[in-house]
XYZ file of C-alpha atoms in Angstrom:
716
model
C 164.700 -44.863 231.300
C 162.657 -43.004 228.959
C 161.123 -45.893 227.406
C 160.268 -47.229 231.013
C 157.499 -46.797 233.312
C 157.950 -48.763 236.176
C 155.702 -48.468 239.061
C 155.571 -50.926 242.413
C 155.074 -51.021 246.001
C 158.850 -51.283 246.532
C 161.865 -50.588 243.998
C 165.455 -50.674 245.695
C 167.985 -48.779 243.415
C 171.549 -49.601 243.845
C 173.801 -46.854 242.781
C 176.814 -48.942 242.619
C 175.449 -51.711 239.928
C 173.013 -49.331 238.865
C 170.398 -52.042 238.927
C 166.680 -51.631 239.730
C 164.891 -54.017 241.713
C 160.714 -53.764 241.925
C 158.647 -55.709 243.881
C 155.125 -56.081 245.011
C 152.409 -55.524 242.687
C 154.760 -54.149 239.389
C 153.704 -52.871 236.381
C 155.460 -51.622 233.866
C 154.835 -50.105 230.289
C 156.707 -50.039 227.422
C 155.709 -46.645 225.850
C 157.067 -46.859 222.864
C 155.799 -50.545 221.976
C 152.520 -50.432 223.897
C 153.698 -53.431 226.414
C 152.480 -54.243 229.552
C 154.558 -55.872 232.286
C 152.352 -57.800 235.642
C 154.585 -59.309 238.260
C 156.098 -60.240 241.836
C 159.548 -59.482 241.083
C 161.093 -57.373 238.386
C 165.202 -56.361 238.243
C 166.419 -53.860 235.309
C 170.172 -53.394 234.593
C 169.919 -49.697 233.525
C 173.531 -50.009 232.083
C 172.897 -53.184 229.592
C 169.256 -51.622 229.109
C 168.100 -55.437 230.415
C 164.950 -55.774 232.073
C 164.185 -59.779 233.448
C 162.400 -61.570 236.060
C 162.524 -65.142 237.406
C 159.294 -65.249 239.245
C 155.713 -65.204 237.616
C 155.388 -62.651 235.229
C 151.946 -61.583 232.600
C 153.381 -59.598 229.363
C 150.408 -58.440 227.912
C 150.864 -56.372 223.575
C 149.078 -54.446 221.590
C 147.486 -57.002 220.124
C 145.875 -57.918 223.018
C 147.751 -61.118 223.122
C 148.739 -62.395 226.591
C 151.674 -64.439 228.399
C 151.957 -66.385 231.534
C 155.414 -66.872 232.060
C 157.989 -67.989 234.247
C 161.126 -66.077 233.408
C 161.572 -63.662 230.927
C 164.347 -61.536 229.344
C 163.788 -58.816 227.889
C 166.688 -56.924 225.636
C 165.349 -53.493 224.976
C 168.139 -52.410 222.443
C 167.726 -55.237 220.586
C 164.025 -55.614 221.155
C 163.401 -58.951 221.875
C 161.957 -60.465 224.491
C 162.603 -63.550 225.674
C 160.712 -66.107 227.631
C 160.741 -69.451 229.247
C 157.491 -72.084 230.770
C 154.918 -69.967 229.858
C 151.558 -69.836 228.671
C 150.498 -67.757 225.804
C 146.813 -66.393 224.400
C 146.314 -64.854 221.337
C 143.864 -62.403 220.380
C 141.871 -65.656 218.275
C 141.558 -67.479 222.137
C 144.494 -69.921 220.990
C 146.878 -70.774 223.506
C 150.394 -71.690 223.415
C 152.291 -73.719 225.193
C 156.139 -72.482 225.151
C 158.788 -74.208 226.714
C 161.149 -71.306 225.276
C 160.925 -68.662 222.791
C 161.935 -64.791 221.431
C 159.744 -62.228 220.570
C 160.774 -59.123 218.091
C 158.796 -56.423 219.766
C 159.080 -54.758 216.007
C 157.328 -57.619 213.901
C 155.784 -59.058 216.405
C 156.894 -62.048 215.679
C 157.452 -65.129 217.819
C 159.928 -67.900 217.430
C 160.224 -70.414 219.447
C 161.061 -74.537 220.045
C 158.948 -77.403 221.518
C 155.630 -75.420 221.638
C 152.590 -76.785 221.801
C 149.123 -74.826 220.374
C 145.880 -75.856 221.080
C 143.381 -74.262 219.066
C 139.812 -72.526 219.736
C 137.453 -75.327 219.811
C 134.514 -74.065 219.004
C 132.439 -76.160 216.095
C 134.513 -79.412 216.929
C 133.056 -81.536 219.619
C 133.575 -80.750 223.095
C 135.851 -83.922 224.550
C 138.414 -82.759 221.372
C 141.099 -80.602 222.149
C 142.722 -79.656 218.765
C 145.860 -78.891 218.913
C 148.606 -78.141 216.129
C 152.832 -79.377 218.132
C 156.454 -79.498 216.271
C 159.800 -78.626 217.112
C 159.916 -75.054 215.614
C 157.061 -72.625 215.363
C 156.773 -69.209 214.047
C 154.114 -66.447 215.397
C 153.240 -63.211 214.335
C 149.683 -62.883 214.977
C 147.791 -64.404 212.114
C 149.846 -66.555 210.901
C 151.629 -69.560 213.150
C 154.196 -71.853 210.982
C 155.285 -75.136 212.399
C 158.303 -76.767 211.859
C 157.791 -80.787 211.636
C 154.510 -80.862 212.928
C 151.578 -82.381 213.121
C 148.060 -81.844 214.452
C 145.417 -84.258 216.438
C 141.996 -82.960 217.671
C 142.566 -85.810 219.867
C 141.705 -85.772 223.828
C 145.406 -85.408 225.381
C 146.644 -88.677 227.436
C 149.961 -89.671 228.218
C 150.076 -92.111 225.425
C 150.268 -91.464 220.931
C 146.920 -90.142 219.698
C 144.710 -92.149 217.819
C 145.351 -90.358 214.963
C 147.883 -87.357 213.670
C 148.675 -85.620 210.698
C 152.175 -85.260 210.672
C 153.883 -82.812 208.268
C 157.573 -81.305 207.022
C 155.398 -78.138 207.338
C 152.020 -76.750 208.953
C 150.650 -73.090 208.110
C 148.012 -72.172 210.681
C 145.774 -68.254 209.062
C 143.885 -67.537 211.602
C 142.542 -64.674 209.597
C 141.988 -67.357 206.362
C 141.058 -70.424 209.297
C 142.352 -72.872 207.323
C 145.262 -75.276 208.267
C 148.129 -76.280 205.775
C 150.466 -79.092 205.420
C 152.782 -79.795 202.850
C 154.357 -83.627 202.832
C 151.459 -84.761 205.110
C 151.524 -88.643 206.586
C 147.857 -89.425 208.222
C 149.379 -91.533 211.058
C 147.619 -94.240 212.994
C 148.337 -95.003 216.377
C 151.734 -93.478 215.260
C 151.602 -95.454 211.822
C 152.213 -93.484 208.689
C 148.585 -94.762 206.652
C 148.789 -92.167 203.604
C 150.493 -89.973 202.718
C 149.676 -86.219 200.756
C 152.389 -83.801 198.749
C 149.801 -81.162 199.890
C 146.844 -81.120 202.281
C 144.292 -78.530 204.086
C 141.553 -78.461 206.049
C 139.350 -75.444 207.990
C 140.241 -74.936 211.577
C 138.082 -75.306 214.397
C 136.439 -72.288 214.190
C 135.098 -72.955 211.272
C 131.288 -73.670 211.066
C 131.337 -74.292 207.225
C 134.087 -72.855 204.625
C 134.355 -73.484 200.549
C 136.489 -75.732 199.560
C 136.676 -80.048 198.169
C 135.276 -82.593 200.487
C 137.217 -85.828 200.472
C 136.960 -88.036 197.277
C 135.310 -91.728 197.044
C 136.806 -94.111 195.222
C 134.557 -97.351 194.980
C 135.806 -100.381 193.164
C 133.224 -103.159 192.578
C 133.023 -105.956 190.399
C 129.676 -105.096 188.338
C 130.769 -102.123 186.427
C 130.128 -99.797 189.034
C 133.555 -99.539 189.630
C 133.379 -95.010 190.103
C 135.482 -92.239 191.837
C 134.187 -88.374 193.264
C 135.045 -85.546 194.253
C 132.236 -83.382 196.071
C 132.872 -79.476 196.533
C 131.430 -77.073 199.130
C 130.747 -73.546 198.245
C 129.558 -71.376 201.193
C 127.751 -69.037 198.926
C 126.557 -66.497 201.652
C 125.869 -65.851 205.110
C 122.378 -68.203 205.121
C 123.558 -69.781 201.625
C 126.346 -72.599 200.423
C 125.789 -75.443 198.045
C 127.481 -78.517 196.961
C 128.046 -80.385 194.035
C 129.112 -83.682 193.906
C 130.383 -85.710 190.499
C 130.660 -89.105 190.269
C 132.915 -90.462 187.249
C 132.673 -94.169 186.306
C 134.998 -96.638 184.839
C 132.762 -97.310 181.437
C 130.548 -94.579 180.038
C 128.715 -93.051 182.689
C 128.676 -89.879 184.865
C 126.824 -88.943 187.567
C 126.693 -85.658 188.904
C 124.379 -84.550 192.103
C 124.023 -81.347 194.024
C 122.873 -80.021 197.291
C 121.495 -75.939 197.696
C 120.763 -75.190 201.233
C 119.492 -71.405 202.181
C 118.399 -70.146 205.800
C 117.108 -67.107 206.483
C 115.222 -66.288 209.745
C 111.576 -66.484 208.625
C 112.643 -69.320 205.337
C 114.420 -72.585 205.270
C 115.451 -73.512 201.317
C 116.747 -76.962 200.491
C 116.653 -78.328 197.441
C 118.535 -81.621 196.002
C 118.623 -83.066 192.734
C 121.079 -86.038 190.157
C 121.885 -86.271 186.551
C 123.023 -89.995 186.049
C 123.979 -90.351 181.780
C 124.369 -93.632 180.637
C 125.608 -94.022 177.474
C 123.526 -96.702 176.528
C 120.229 -95.264 177.695
C 118.283 -92.262 178.463
C 119.451 -89.717 181.114
C 118.110 -90.552 184.555
C 117.631 -88.477 187.733
C 115.793 -87.534 190.810
C 114.962 -83.191 192.196
C 113.818 -83.062 195.768
C 112.919 -79.500 196.746
C 111.532 -78.618 200.217
C 110.660 -74.658 200.674
C 109.811 -74.020 204.464
C 108.719 -69.801 205.325
C 107.435 -68.465 208.636
C 104.744 -66.427 207.628
C 103.999 -64.629 211.015
C 100.311 -63.562 210.406
C 99.201 -60.850 213.061
C 96.590 -62.488 214.060
C 98.287 -66.307 214.569
C 101.101 -66.824 216.856
C 102.119 -69.336 214.232
C 102.082 -69.985 210.561
C 104.037 -71.288 207.710
C 103.704 -72.071 204.876
C 105.110 -75.416 203.654
C 106.080 -76.429 199.711
C 107.696 -80.349 198.922
C 108.485 -81.497 195.459
C 110.014 -85.158 194.976
C 110.642 -86.768 191.371
C 112.449 -89.788 190.241
C 113.125 -91.039 186.380
C 112.325 -94.369 187.699
C 111.200 -96.564 191.082
C 114.955 -97.865 191.543
C 116.729 -94.635 191.025
C 117.788 -93.638 194.106
C 118.346 -97.274 195.844
C 120.495 -98.742 192.902
C 122.823 -95.808 192.958
C 122.799 -95.911 196.613
C 122.482 -91.421 196.363
C 121.400 -89.829 199.901
C 119.649 -87.446 200.395
C 118.853 -85.222 203.372
C 114.823 -84.727 202.506
C 114.104 -88.117 202.154
C 113.412 -91.234 204.119
C 111.406 -93.724 202.492
C 112.945 -94.031 199.014
C 109.590 -96.428 198.576
C 106.926 -92.851 198.605
C 106.995 -89.659 196.537
C 105.893 -86.437 198.045
C 104.803 -83.393 196.334
C 102.731 -80.881 198.818
C 101.719 -77.395 199.433
C 101.175 -76.979 203.104
C 99.701 -74.174 204.792
C 99.429 -73.586 208.230
C 97.582 -71.546 211.263
C 97.644 -72.044 215.087
C 96.291 -69.625 217.961
C 95.328 -70.322 220.789
C 91.259 -71.361 220.268
C 91.734 -71.496 216.831
C 93.915 -74.057 214.202
C 93.096 -73.911 210.263
C 95.536 -76.611 208.209
C 95.252 -76.726 204.421
C 96.994 -78.980 202.035
C 97.652 -80.345 198.312
C 99.012 -83.756 198.002
C 100.302 -85.496 195.249
C 101.848 -89.193 196.493
C 103.397 -91.971 194.337
C 104.389 -95.401 195.440
C 106.928 -96.607 193.764
C 106.249 -100.092 195.012
C 103.127 -100.282 192.624
C 103.588 -99.825 188.501
C 101.181 -98.580 186.627
C 99.084 -95.226 187.200
C 97.587 -97.243 190.583
C 100.902 -95.859 191.951
C 99.449 -92.124 191.958
C 97.223 -90.737 194.874
C 96.045 -87.280 194.802
C 94.529 -84.943 197.721
C 93.768 -81.809 196.457
C 92.816 -79.987 198.686
C 92.834 -81.588 202.391
C 91.221 -78.042 205.057
C 90.557 -78.653 208.649
C 89.508 -76.494 211.123
C 89.447 -76.992 214.857
C 87.961 -73.942 217.073
C 87.255 -74.290 220.699
C 84.367 -72.847 221.407
C 83.926 -70.331 224.189
C 80.975 -72.950 226.739
C 77.344 -70.855 227.140
C 75.494 -73.600 229.114
C 74.662 -74.841 231.451
C 77.006 -78.171 231.157
C 80.267 -78.148 232.852
C 82.873 -78.549 230.229
C 84.780 -77.855 226.533
C 83.453 -77.735 223.252
C 85.566 -78.002 220.563
C 84.318 -77.863 215.957
C 85.874 -79.165 213.741
C 85.499 -79.762 210.271
C 87.624 -81.426 208.021
C 86.972 -81.016 203.414
C 89.757 -83.235 201.262
C 88.081 -84.282 197.659
C 90.423 -87.650 196.977
C 91.568 -89.265 193.664
C 93.448 -93.277 194.202
C 93.486 -96.312 192.490
C 92.632 -94.299 189.338
C 88.516 -94.190 189.101
C 88.221 -93.483 193.430
C 87.147 -90.928 193.834
C 85.754 -89.168 197.630
C 84.657 -85.100 198.439
C 83.791 -85.214 201.552
C 83.187 -82.328 204.262
C 82.725 -83.252 207.660
C 82.134 -81.092 209.757
C 81.860 -82.332 214.068
C 81.325 -80.777 217.819
C 82.928 -82.628 220.342
C 81.888 -82.369 223.998
C 83.839 -83.638 226.787
C 82.563 -82.768 230.345
C 85.076 -82.018 233.151
C 85.662 -85.605 235.563
C 83.731 -85.756 239.020
C 84.949 -88.058 241.686
C 82.172 -88.875 243.328
C 81.115 -89.300 247.117
C 82.058 -93.234 246.472
C 84.995 -93.164 244.702
C 84.455 -93.664 240.860
C 86.159 -91.183 238.469
C 83.019 -90.432 236.301
C 82.567 -88.151 233.503
C 80.531 -88.259 229.432
C 81.913 -87.431 225.714
C 79.129 -86.589 223.015
C 80.282 -85.953 219.764
C 78.082 -84.598 216.632
C 79.187 -85.736 213.099
C 77.758 -84.162 210.156
C 79.542 -85.387 206.711
C 78.222 -84.798 203.301
C 80.192 -86.875 200.663
C 79.599 -86.772 196.468
C 81.604 -90.155 195.943
C 82.312 -92.028 192.733
C 84.071 -96.132 193.155
C 84.408 -95.063 196.691
C 85.298 -97.681 199.106
C 84.152 -96.308 202.021
C 81.170 -93.538 200.487
C 78.052 -94.499 198.798
C 77.698 -93.701 195.229
C 77.265 -90.392 194.476
C 76.261 -87.501 196.804
C 75.427 -88.393 200.245
C 74.754 -86.363 203.521
C 75.094 -88.088 206.513
C 74.190 -87.428 210.015
C 75.149 -88.900 213.365
C 75.872 -88.581 217.336
C 77.549 -90.414 219.268
C 77.101 -90.086 223.525
C 80.065 -91.731 225.661
C 79.728 -91.881 229.565
C 83.203 -92.974 231.348
C 83.521 -94.015 234.630
C 86.070 -95.907 236.657
C 86.794 -96.686 240.093
C 90.952 -97.001 241.007
C 92.043 -98.873 244.247
C 94.988 -98.052 246.181
C 97.211 -100.561 248.560
C 99.934 -98.876 249.353
C 102.929 -99.317 252.324
C 106.628 -98.560 253.061
C 107.757 -100.426 250.077
C 104.911 -101.500 247.327
C 102.201 -100.005 246.013
C 99.349 -101.484 244.230
C 97.018 -100.080 241.556
C 93.583 -101.779 240.218
C 91.354 -100.057 238.330
C 88.217 -101.220 237.094
C 86.839 -98.567 234.086
C 83.432 -98.719 231.917
C 83.206 -97.143 228.719
C 79.599 -97.206 227.107
C 78.955 -95.749 223.648
C 75.618 -95.092 222.422
C 74.557 -94.080 218.606
C 70.969 -94.559 217.221
C 72.591 -93.518 214.215
C 73.919 -96.051 211.411
C 77.744 -96.195 210.291
C 78.966 -96.645 206.512
C 80.693 -99.362 205.266
C 83.947 -99.988 207.230
C 85.255 -103.260 206.309
C 87.625 -102.740 203.984
C 89.252 -100.521 206.484
C 92.363 -100.971 208.916
C 92.825 -99.949 212.506
C 94.468 -101.093 215.461
C 92.545 -101.724 218.645
C 94.230 -102.305 221.934
C 94.080 -101.684 225.654
C 94.167 -98.236 224.771
C 92.442 -96.939 222.439
C 89.436 -99.131 222.721
C 88.189 -96.605 225.236
C 88.334 -93.377 222.740
C 85.805 -91.420 221.969
C 86.501 -92.373 218.119
C 88.375 -95.544 218.424
C 87.340 -96.377 214.623
C 89.980 -93.503 214.071
C 87.301 -92.771 210.811
C 86.416 -88.755 210.040
C 83.538 -89.836 207.615
C 81.654 -91.718 210.061
C 80.462 -92.750 213.479
C 80.319 -96.560 215.193
C 76.431 -96.699 215.297
C 74.582 -98.951 217.909
C 75.306 -99.363 221.786
C 78.216 -101.110 223.333
C 80.427 -100.928 226.969
C 83.920 -101.529 226.994
C 85.152 -102.806 230.049
C 88.624 -103.783 231.083
C 91.012 -103.148 233.819
C 94.594 -102.029 234.953
C 96.600 -103.782 237.618
C 100.051 -102.189 238.203
C 102.795 -103.466 241.353
C 105.384 -101.014 241.744
C 108.426 -101.276 244.700
C 110.392 -98.309 245.936
C 107.269 -96.485 246.900
C 106.395 -96.609 243.014
C 109.852 -95.702 241.851
C 109.651 -99.209 239.633
C 106.841 -100.805 237.934
C 107.312 -104.564 238.893
C 104.117 -106.000 236.949
C 101.095 -104.655 235.319
C 98.102 -106.330 233.664
C 95.545 -104.758 231.609
C 93.165 -106.057 229.850
C 89.474 -105.282 227.696
C 86.651 -106.396 225.899
C 83.553 -104.775 224.205
C 80.232 -106.162 224.083
C 77.358 -104.789 221.860
C 73.740 -105.073 222.162
C 72.869 -106.110 217.934
C 75.978 -106.430 215.498
C 77.335 -103.970 213.731
C 78.993 -105.460 209.821
C 79.681 -102.175 209.082
C 82.573 -102.464 211.043
C 86.263 -103.858 210.257
C 86.587 -107.311 211.102
C 90.157 -107.983 211.919
C 88.989 -106.738 215.668
C 85.932 -108.254 215.511
C 84.053 -104.838 217.004
C 81.023 -104.937 215.381
C 80.597 -108.187 216.820
C 78.519 -109.178 220.022
C 80.907 -109.806 221.399
C 84.982 -108.039 220.621
C 88.339 -109.505 220.326
C 89.749 -109.932 223.974
C 92.670 -106.773 224.082
C 95.490 -107.160 226.720
C 98.975 -105.736 228.148
C 101.385 -107.329 230.459
C 104.618 -106.106 231.763
C 106.738 -108.332 234.031
C 109.892 -107.383 235.423
C 110.904 -109.679 237.536
C 114.689 -108.577 237.333
C 116.899 -104.954 237.972
C 117.265 -106.100 234.059
C 114.902 -107.791 232.426
C 112.354 -106.176 231.366
C 108.903 -107.748 229.353
C 105.988 -106.503 227.707
C 103.459 -108.822 225.354
C 100.739 -107.100 223.632
C 98.163 -109.577 222.120
C 94.456 -109.809 220.670
C 92.887 -112.846 221.234
C 90.036 -113.548 219.186
C 86.018 -114.104 220.548
C 86.383 -117.999 220.919
C 89.232 -117.877 223.456
C 91.554 -119.393 221.279
C 92.666 -118.179 218.111
C 95.413 -115.069 218.819
C 95.074 -112.725 215.421
C 97.555 -110.026 217.189
C 100.723 -110.869 219.311
C 103.947 -108.562 220.199
C 106.381 -109.633 222.214
C 109.277 -107.144 223.827
C 112.590 -108.199 225.879
C 115.072 -106.064 226.736
C 117.802 -107.204 229.269
C 120.288 -105.092 230.511
C 123.084 -107.193 231.938
C 126.714 -104.395 233.270
C 127.623 -104.945 230.054
C 125.593 -106.546 227.450
C 121.776 -105.591 226.305
C 119.527 -107.503 223.866
C 116.196 -106.608 222.592
C 113.951 -109.377 221.265
C 110.802 -107.985 219.248
C 108.528 -110.976 218.131
C 104.926 -109.740 215.604
C 102.413 -111.992 214.532
C 99.370 -111.061 213.266
C 96.709 -112.213 210.491
C 96.251 -111.354 207.245
C 98.742 -110.115 204.502
C 99.998 -107.232 207.423
C 104.280 -107.416 208.328
C 104.794 -110.421 210.992
C 109.033 -110.576 212.119
C 111.064 -112.082 214.697
C 113.983 -108.862 215.737
C 117.143 -109.229 217.643
C 119.073 -106.807 218.419
C 122.074 -107.763 220.705
C 125.392 -105.322 222.250
C 128.404 -106.810 224.247
C 130.380 -103.473 225.434
C 134.147 -105.348 226.629
C 134.602 -101.311 228.061
C 133.976 -97.974 227.479
C 135.683 -97.873 223.847
C 134.873 -101.893 222.644
C 131.774 -103.795 221.926
C 130.037 -106.439 219.515
C 126.378 -105.770 217.662
C 124.330 -108.601 216.406
C 120.872 -108.000 214.593
C 118.786 -109.635 212.353
C 115.305 -109.774 211.395
C 113.500 -112.678 209.952
C 110.485 -112.277 208.100
C 107.510 -114.528 209.838
C 105.241 -114.422 206.325
C 107.681 -115.407 204.049
C 109.726 -117.788 206.827
C 113.168 -115.800 205.071
C 115.394 -113.798 207.126
C 115.746 -110.794 205.467
C 119.343 -109.834 206.466
C 122.787 -110.422 209.538
C 124.577 -108.015 211.180
C 127.438 -108.223 212.626
C 129.857 -105.151 213.707
C 132.902 -105.019 215.999
C 133.603 -100.927 216.783
C 136.311 -99.656 218.898
C 135.348 -95.817 219.774
C 137.051 -93.254 221.581
C 136.375 -89.227 220.963
C 137.994 -88.600 217.960
C 138.419 -92.229 216.361
C 135.810 -95.132 215.241
C 136.987 -98.393 213.564
C 135.176 -101.469 213.485
C 134.986 -104.172 211.245
C 131.016 -105.217 209.817
C 129.286 -107.882 208.157
C 126.267 -107.385 205.708
C 124.017 -110.087 204.837
C 121.101 -108.847 203.124
C 118.501 -111.916 201.092
C 115.551 -109.448 198.954
C 115.406 -109.430 195.125
C 113.703 -105.765 194.086
C 114.036 -105.616 190.337
C 117.567 -103.663 189.691
C 118.700 -104.620 193.467
C 120.329 -108.261 194.598
C 121.045 -109.731 197.597
C 124.072 -109.329 199.193
C 127.134 -110.295 201.396
C 129.626 -107.847 202.425
C 132.917 -108.031 205.387
C 133.531 -104.612 205.910
C 136.693 -102.850 207.412
C 135.695 -98.903 208.410
C 137.400 -96.285 210.318
C 135.689 -93.103 211.041
C 138.389 -89.831 211.578
C 136.759 -86.958 213.901
C 136.298 -84.384 211.888
C 137.995 -85.471 209.069
C 136.295 -88.474 207.487
C 135.147 -91.874 207.274
C 137.344 -94.280 205.309
C 135.623 -98.202 204.414
C 136.704 -101.038 202.779
C 135.675 -104.658 201.233
C 137.736 -106.672 203.088
C 137.183 -109.758 200.214
C 137.375 -108.252 196.928
C 139.529 -105.133 198.084
C 137.004 -102.346 197.413
C 138.379 -99.158 199.176
C 134.869 -96.080 199.684
C 135.827 -92.756 201.356
C 132.739 -90.578 202.415
């Protein structure tokens, strides 16, 4: 035939029937239609101009779509190919599972029945298997039209998918990367739930696309009923914008906007809102974050960050339940400019900060640090001392509680020797710090009034004597240690400061966490660590750590809670005990030097037994600090079903803050649950609440939540 070029290892020509049979390494080129056919055994009827095969064959068209079929028939005069039990992969990496279909060679259109289209899963979760299925499918390279079809992203099983969209007509446009539906039902486990006349969403190859997001409808008994339909706009490859209006039932309107820009060296996020209330003034917020990589030649890394956070009133964000990618703490606002530069031996950090504490009223809620400049330099050691020198300078101007000003310049020269092990097995090293602090303060709680120059030095000697006992199964480590501090100078008044001392930081050079002053006097911190492990040190069964500090003379300028300035400090300890595979406990404590009163204790217990897990967190401490009892418990019935409970009690007020009880069912594409939440707090516009909610998340489509007792519908 003039349009076919047939090649093969074995070709038989039946002259009586005018039939050519080719086998072994068959390759056929359709010279007119750029069609390539490769197979095991192919028959060509020259009289009927008919090409067919009943063996495995691979067909590739001019668009690079590839078909693997167990049987095909090609009527050359009619210019079509019929395929059976075929698997087709198009040039967009979508695959078609085909029972039977025709391919029109002129239009390159595929028309078939009972076809499953497995979509290219580029941006869905790896466990998802997004696919389209229909009674009849028409495909012409860019457009796939499915009659009486369904879509689901759920993993393939023998049962019906957890959710699917079922429509009279589904159109998949690979060029626009969208899937459009007509007369569509959302089905959950084959039960019709929601109907839409028209609906569309991006296909799985889309990371982002302009369009309306899932609407929100919220109906509450306190006149805060609203409807919202956000719109997402792609501005360019590196920019996008989300516009989220809220239409309230009574003379109120709120709009929230979020702008994002991400380039090679720059990230920008802006989040703002305006709330219009007929009977009140306009309220709103603005958050803005600008982050730029400066790529300075003399530094390994360098960046500049500007952050702006403003609200019209303290409870605006909480009262309207606004969410922002830029904010986690809704009680503190930060406006700042930061410049950070770092190299192998030099770090330079500068910042300008303004804080606003929303849980405080009046001018005392503002705090200013204008500016703060920190520099750290690793110095070349040109001395005979065997160790490393470091120079650190800190400079800041701090204004807080309206009338308090601290202007401070602090310079530190720090040396740490390289540890040595003596012949007797002692592990020793020493450190020292020379501190110069210059301040000019007004009404300060830390520094002297007016100008003040502070110069002090602290020497510290550290020694430990690790002892190890080991056999085939167990290992015991006993490590007594001491840290001797000597400073003949004085300490600035730190009695109003708060810093936590425990078994881990009591041996640190600057354990009082102060930039302006050093701990003075002669003191000795001593303690020991004991650790017992089983199974060749793979599991820590028991550990006990304790530490104490003794002082030659009292230092009344140190913070009182830890009694670090007394001749004998608190006794600090930590006990870990894991007697069973499923039980782990940890107890931290701080015991007054009278050995009677505990001023800090924290007990953590974790139980993990088969499908059951529970965590208890008990914290009790003196003063106005937070004390609480927290419990979180979860039982997994199986891989898909779990029940969880959490509660927290404020031990300071003896009130329970909240109860949360949640049942959840989860698989690769659906999460459904019933949530009971009760909160007991009251803060200005915020009131105690009690909710029983049903929620269902259809990944990646939407989340649906309904309040069971008051029939509140909420879409996210």
